[in-house]
Coordinates of C-alpha atoms in Angstrom, one line a residue:
X1437 CA 133.3 108.3 152.5
X1438 CA 129.5 108.5 151.7
X1439 CA 129.0 108.0 148.3
X1440 CA 127.3 110.8 145.8
X1441 CA 124.3 109.1 144.0
X1442 CA 121.5 110.3 140.9
X1443 CA 118.1 111.1 141.7
X1444 CA 116.2 111.8 138.9
X1445 CA 112.0 111.5 138.5
X1446 CA 109.9 114.2 138.6
X1447 CA 105.9 114.8 136.9
X1448 CA 107.2 117.4 133.9
X1449 CA 110.5 115.9 131.9
X1450 CA 112.8 119.0 132.6
X1451 CA 114.0 118.0 129.1
X1452 CA 111.1 118.4 127.7
X1453 CA 111.2 121.3 124.3
X1454 CA 108.8 123.5 126.7
X1455 CA 110.5 124.4 129.3
X1456 CA 113.0 127.1 130.5
X1457 CA 116.3 126.5 131.2
X1458 CA 117.7 126.5 134.3
X1459 CA 121.0 125.7 136.5
X1460 CA 119.7 125.0 140.4
X1461 CA 121.9 124.2 143.2
X1462 CA 121.8 123.7 147.0
X1463 CA 124.4 122.9 149.6
X1464 CA 122.7 121.5 152.6
X1465 CA 123.1 118.7 155.3
X1466 CA 127.4 119.6 156.1
X1467 CA 128.7 116.6 158.0
X1468 CA 131.8 116.5 160.6
X1469 CA 134.6 113.6 159.3
X1470 CA 137.8 112.6 160.7
X1471 CA 139.8 113.4 164.1
X1472 CA 141.9 116.4 165.0
X1473 CA 143.3 118.4 162.2
X1474 CA 142.1 116.2 159.5
X1475 CA 139.0 116.8 160.7
X1476 CA 136.6 118.8 158.3
X1477 CA 132.9 119.0 157.3
X1478 CA 131.8 118.1 154.0
X1479 CA 128.7 119.4 152.1
X1480 CA 125.6 117.4 149.8
X1481 CA 125.3 119.7 146.9
X1482 CA 122.5 118.9 144.7
X1483 CA 122.0 120.0 141.7
X1484 CA 118.7 120.4 139.2
X1485 CA 118.7 121.3 135.6
X1486 CA 117.6 121.0 132.5
X1487 CA 120.2 121.8 130.1
X1488 CA 121.4 119.6 128.1
X1489 CA 125.8 119.4 128.5
X1490 CA 124.8 118.1 132.3
X1491 CA 124.2 113.9 133.2
X1492 CA 120.6 114.4 133.9
X1493 CA 118.2 116.1 136.0
X1494 CA 119.4 116.1 139.1
X1495 CA 122.9 115.2 140.1
X1496 CA 123.5 114.8 144.4
X1497 CA 127.7 115.1 145.3
X1498 CA 130.1 115.1 148.4
X1499 CA 131.5 118.1 148.4
X1500 CA 134.5 119.6 151.2
X1501 CA 135.5 123.6 151.8
X1502 CA 138.9 122.7 149.7
X1503 CA 136.9 122.0 146.3
X1504 CA 134.7 125.0 146.7
X1505 CA 138.2 127.1 146.6
X1506 CA 139.5 125.2 143.6
X1507 CA 136.3 126.5 141.9
X1508 CA 136.7 129.9 142.5
X1509 CA 140.4 129.9 142.2
X1510 CA 140.3 128.1 138.5
X1511 CA 137.3 130.8 137.6
X1512 CA 139.3 133.1 139.1
X1513 CA 142.0 132.3 136.7
X1514 CA 140.1 131.8 133.4
X1515 CA 137.7 135.1 133.8
X1516 CA 139.7 137.6 133.3
X1517 CA 137.7 140.5 134.4
X1518 CA 134.4 139.0 135.5
X1519 CA 133.9 139.4 139.2
X1520 CA 134.1 135.8 140.4
X1521 CA 132.1 136.0 144.2
X1522 CA 133.8 135.7 147.5
X1523 CA 134.1 132.6 149.5
X1524 CA 133.3 132.4 153.1
X1525 CA 136.3 132.6 155.8
X1526 CA 137.9 129.3 156.0
X1527 CA 139.8 130.4 159.3
X1528 CA 138.4 130.8 162.4
X1529 CA 139.2 130.0 166.7
X1530 CA 139.6 126.2 167.0
X1531 CA 136.7 126.3 169.2
X1532 CA 134.6 127.8 167.4
X1533 CA 135.6 126.1 164.2
X1534 CA 133.0 123.0 164.1
X1535 CA 130.6 125.0 166.2
X1536 CA 126.2 124.7 165.1
X1537 CA 126.8 128.0 164.2
X1538 CA 130.1 128.9 162.2
X1539 CA 129.1 125.9 160.0
X1540 CA 125.7 126.5 159.5
X1541 CA 127.2 130.1 158.3
X1542 CA 129.5 129.0 156.4
X1543 CA 127.0 126.7 154.4
X1544 CA 124.8 129.5 153.7
X1545 CA 127.7 131.3 152.4
X1546 CA 129.2 128.7 150.3
X1547 CA 125.1 128.4 149.0
X1548 CA 124.9 131.9 148.3
X1549 CA 128.6 131.5 146.3
X1550 CA 127.4 128.7 144.5
X1551 CA 124.3 130.2 143.2
X1552 CA 126.2 133.4 142.3
X1553 CA 128.4 131.4 139.4
X1554 CA 125.5 129.1 138.7
X1555 CA 123.1 132.5 137.9
X1556 CA 126.0 134.1 136.0
X1557 CA 125.0 133.8 131.8
X1558 CA 128.8 133.5 131.3
X1559 CA 130.2 131.9 134.8
X1560 CA 127.7 128.6 134.5
X1561 CA 129.2 127.6 130.8
X1562 CA 132.4 126.8 132.5
X1563 CA 133.3 123.2 132.3
X1564 CA 135.1 123.8 135.7
X1565 CA 131.9 124.3 137.3
X1566 CA 130.2 121.3 135.3
X1567 CA 133.0 119.0 137.0
X1568 CA 131.9 120.5 140.6
X1569 CA 128.7 119.9 140.2
X1570 CA 129.0 116.2 138.5
X1571 CA 132.5 114.8 139.3
X1572 CA 133.2 111.9 142.0
X1573 CA 135.3 112.7 145.0
X1574 CA 137.9 110.9 143.5
X1575 CA 138.0 112.9 140.8
X1576 CA 137.8 115.9 142.8
X1577 CA 140.5 115.3 145.0
X1578 CA 142.9 114.2 142.3
X1579 CA 142.7 118.3 140.5
X1580 CA 142.7 119.5 144.1
X1581 CA 146.0 118.1 144.0
X1582 CA 146.9 119.0 140.8
X1583 CA 146.2 122.3 141.0
X1584 CA 148.4 122.9 143.9
X1585 CA 150.3 125.9 143.8
X1586 CA 149.1 126.7 140.1
X1587 CA 146.6 129.2 141.1
X1588 CA 147.5 131.0 143.5
X1589 CA 146.3 134.5 144.0
X1590 CA 148.3 137.2 143.5
X1591 CA 149.4 139.5 145.9
X1592 CA 149.1 144.3 145.7
X1593 CA 146.9 143.3 142.8
X1594 CA 144.1 145.3 142.1
X1595 CA 140.9 142.4 142.1
X1596 CA 142.7 141.0 144.5
X1597 CA 141.9 144.4 146.9
X1598 CA 138.3 144.4 145.3
X1599 CA 138.1 140.9 146.6
X1600 CA 139.0 141.3 149.9
X1601 CA 136.8 144.3 150.3
X1602 CA 133.7 142.1 149.0
X1603 CA 134.6 139.2 151.6
X1604 CA 134.6 141.9 154.6
X1605 CA 130.9 143.2 153.2
X1606 CA 129.6 139.7 152.9
X1607 CA 131.3 138.3 156.2
X1608 CA 129.1 141.8 157.7
X1609 CA 126.1 141.0 156.0
X1610 CA 125.9 137.3 157.4
X1611 CA 126.5 138.3 160.8
X1612 CA 129.6 136.0 162.5
X1613 CA 128.6 137.8 166.0
X1614 CA 124.7 136.5 165.8
X1615 CA 123.4 133.3 164.9
X1616 CA 121.3 133.4 161.3
X1617 CA 117.5 132.7 161.3
X1618 CA 116.6 129.3 160.2
X1619 CA 113.8 131.4 157.8
X1620 CA 113.6 131.0 154.0
X1621 CA 112.1 134.5 153.6
X1622 CA 115.4 135.8 155.4
X1623 CA 117.8 134.0 153.9
X1624 CA 116.7 134.5 150.4
X1625 CA 116.5 138.7 151.4
X1626 CA 120.4 138.1 152.7
X1627 CA 121.4 136.3 149.4
X1628 CA 119.4 138.8 147.4
X1629 CA 121.5 141.7 149.1
X1630 CA 124.2 140.2 148.9
X1631 CA 124.3 139.9 145.4
X1632 CA 122.8 143.9 145.3
X1633 CA 126.7 144.0 147.2
X1634 CA 128.5 142.2 144.7
X1635 CA 127.1 143.9 141.9
X1636 CA 127.9 147.5 143.2
X1637 CA 130.9 145.9 143.1
X1638 CA 131.5 144.7 139.6
X1639 CA 130.3 147.9 138.0
X1640 CA 132.8 149.9 140.2
X1641 CA 135.7 147.6 139.4
X1642 CA 134.4 148.2 135.5
X1643 CA 134.6 152.1 136.1
X1644 CA 138.3 152.2 137.9
X1645 CA 139.3 149.7 134.2
X1646 CA 137.9 152.2 132.2
X1647 CA 139.7 155.2 134.3
X1648 CA 143.3 153.1 134.2
X1649 CA 142.7 152.3 130.5
X1650 CA 141.6 156.5 129.6
X1651 CA 144.6 157.6 132.2
X1652 CA 147.5 155.4 129.9
X1653 CA 146.1 156.6 126.3
X1654 CA 147.0 160.2 128.2
X1655 CA 149.8 159.3 128.7
X1656 CA 150.3 157.4 125.5
X1657 CA 149.3 160.8 123.8
X1658 CA 151.2 163.2 125.9
X1659 CA 154.5 161.1 125.0
X1660 CA 153.7 161.6 121.3
X1661 CA 153.0 165.0 121.3
X1662 CA 156.8 166.1 123.5
X1663 CA 158.2 163.7 120.6
X1664 CA 156.7 165.9 118.1
X1665 CA 157.8 169.2 119.7
X1666 CA 161.7 167.9 120.2
X1667 CA 161.5 166.6 116.1
X1668 CA 160.3 170.1 115.1
X1669 CA 162.8 172.2 117.3
X1670 CA 166.1 170.1 116.2
X1671 CA 165.0 170.6 112.2
X1672 CA 164.5 174.0 112.8

């Protein structure tokens, strides 16, 4: 199994007092490992930052899709009311599962996912994110096994509906039927577009919460009025 490694070195120290705080993550170099049903794709996740809570200015770890699932489930469980970006689709027709096109689409989707989290003011403070970006493979495997069955998503939940809609929007935008051109400009444009879609869905979610809360308050006030009226009738 490929070992993780840390890389440092820059003409300008990222930890100098004058530098602005930043956290940048790249998902690169997908590699197929294993055979048959045990086969999976590993990715090189490169983190560059000057945040003091991280181990150094640059860190490289090896992650697989299930590690990304672990991170999203942890954030989904801990940050109630915060929109957590969707992951690219897991399942695919077997003969296309390890096709170059599918692997590249998933890599880009994972890159968008992790950078969306890293750029979020609240989510980027998560201990689980730091673990994901810095822990060795053995640690991640142990954490995944410990959390099996704990952070499963609940059906028939409003947040689940929003998440499913967002996942389908991402699938459409990424265009599974056509290969994405390997152009930095096009990729950045695609990422910006998905971020904007996510923001709109997040706003819709907030409005839905407000409507539900307003309806509950109204229902309670109606019940109180009925109780008062009934009590008044009894006194007469």
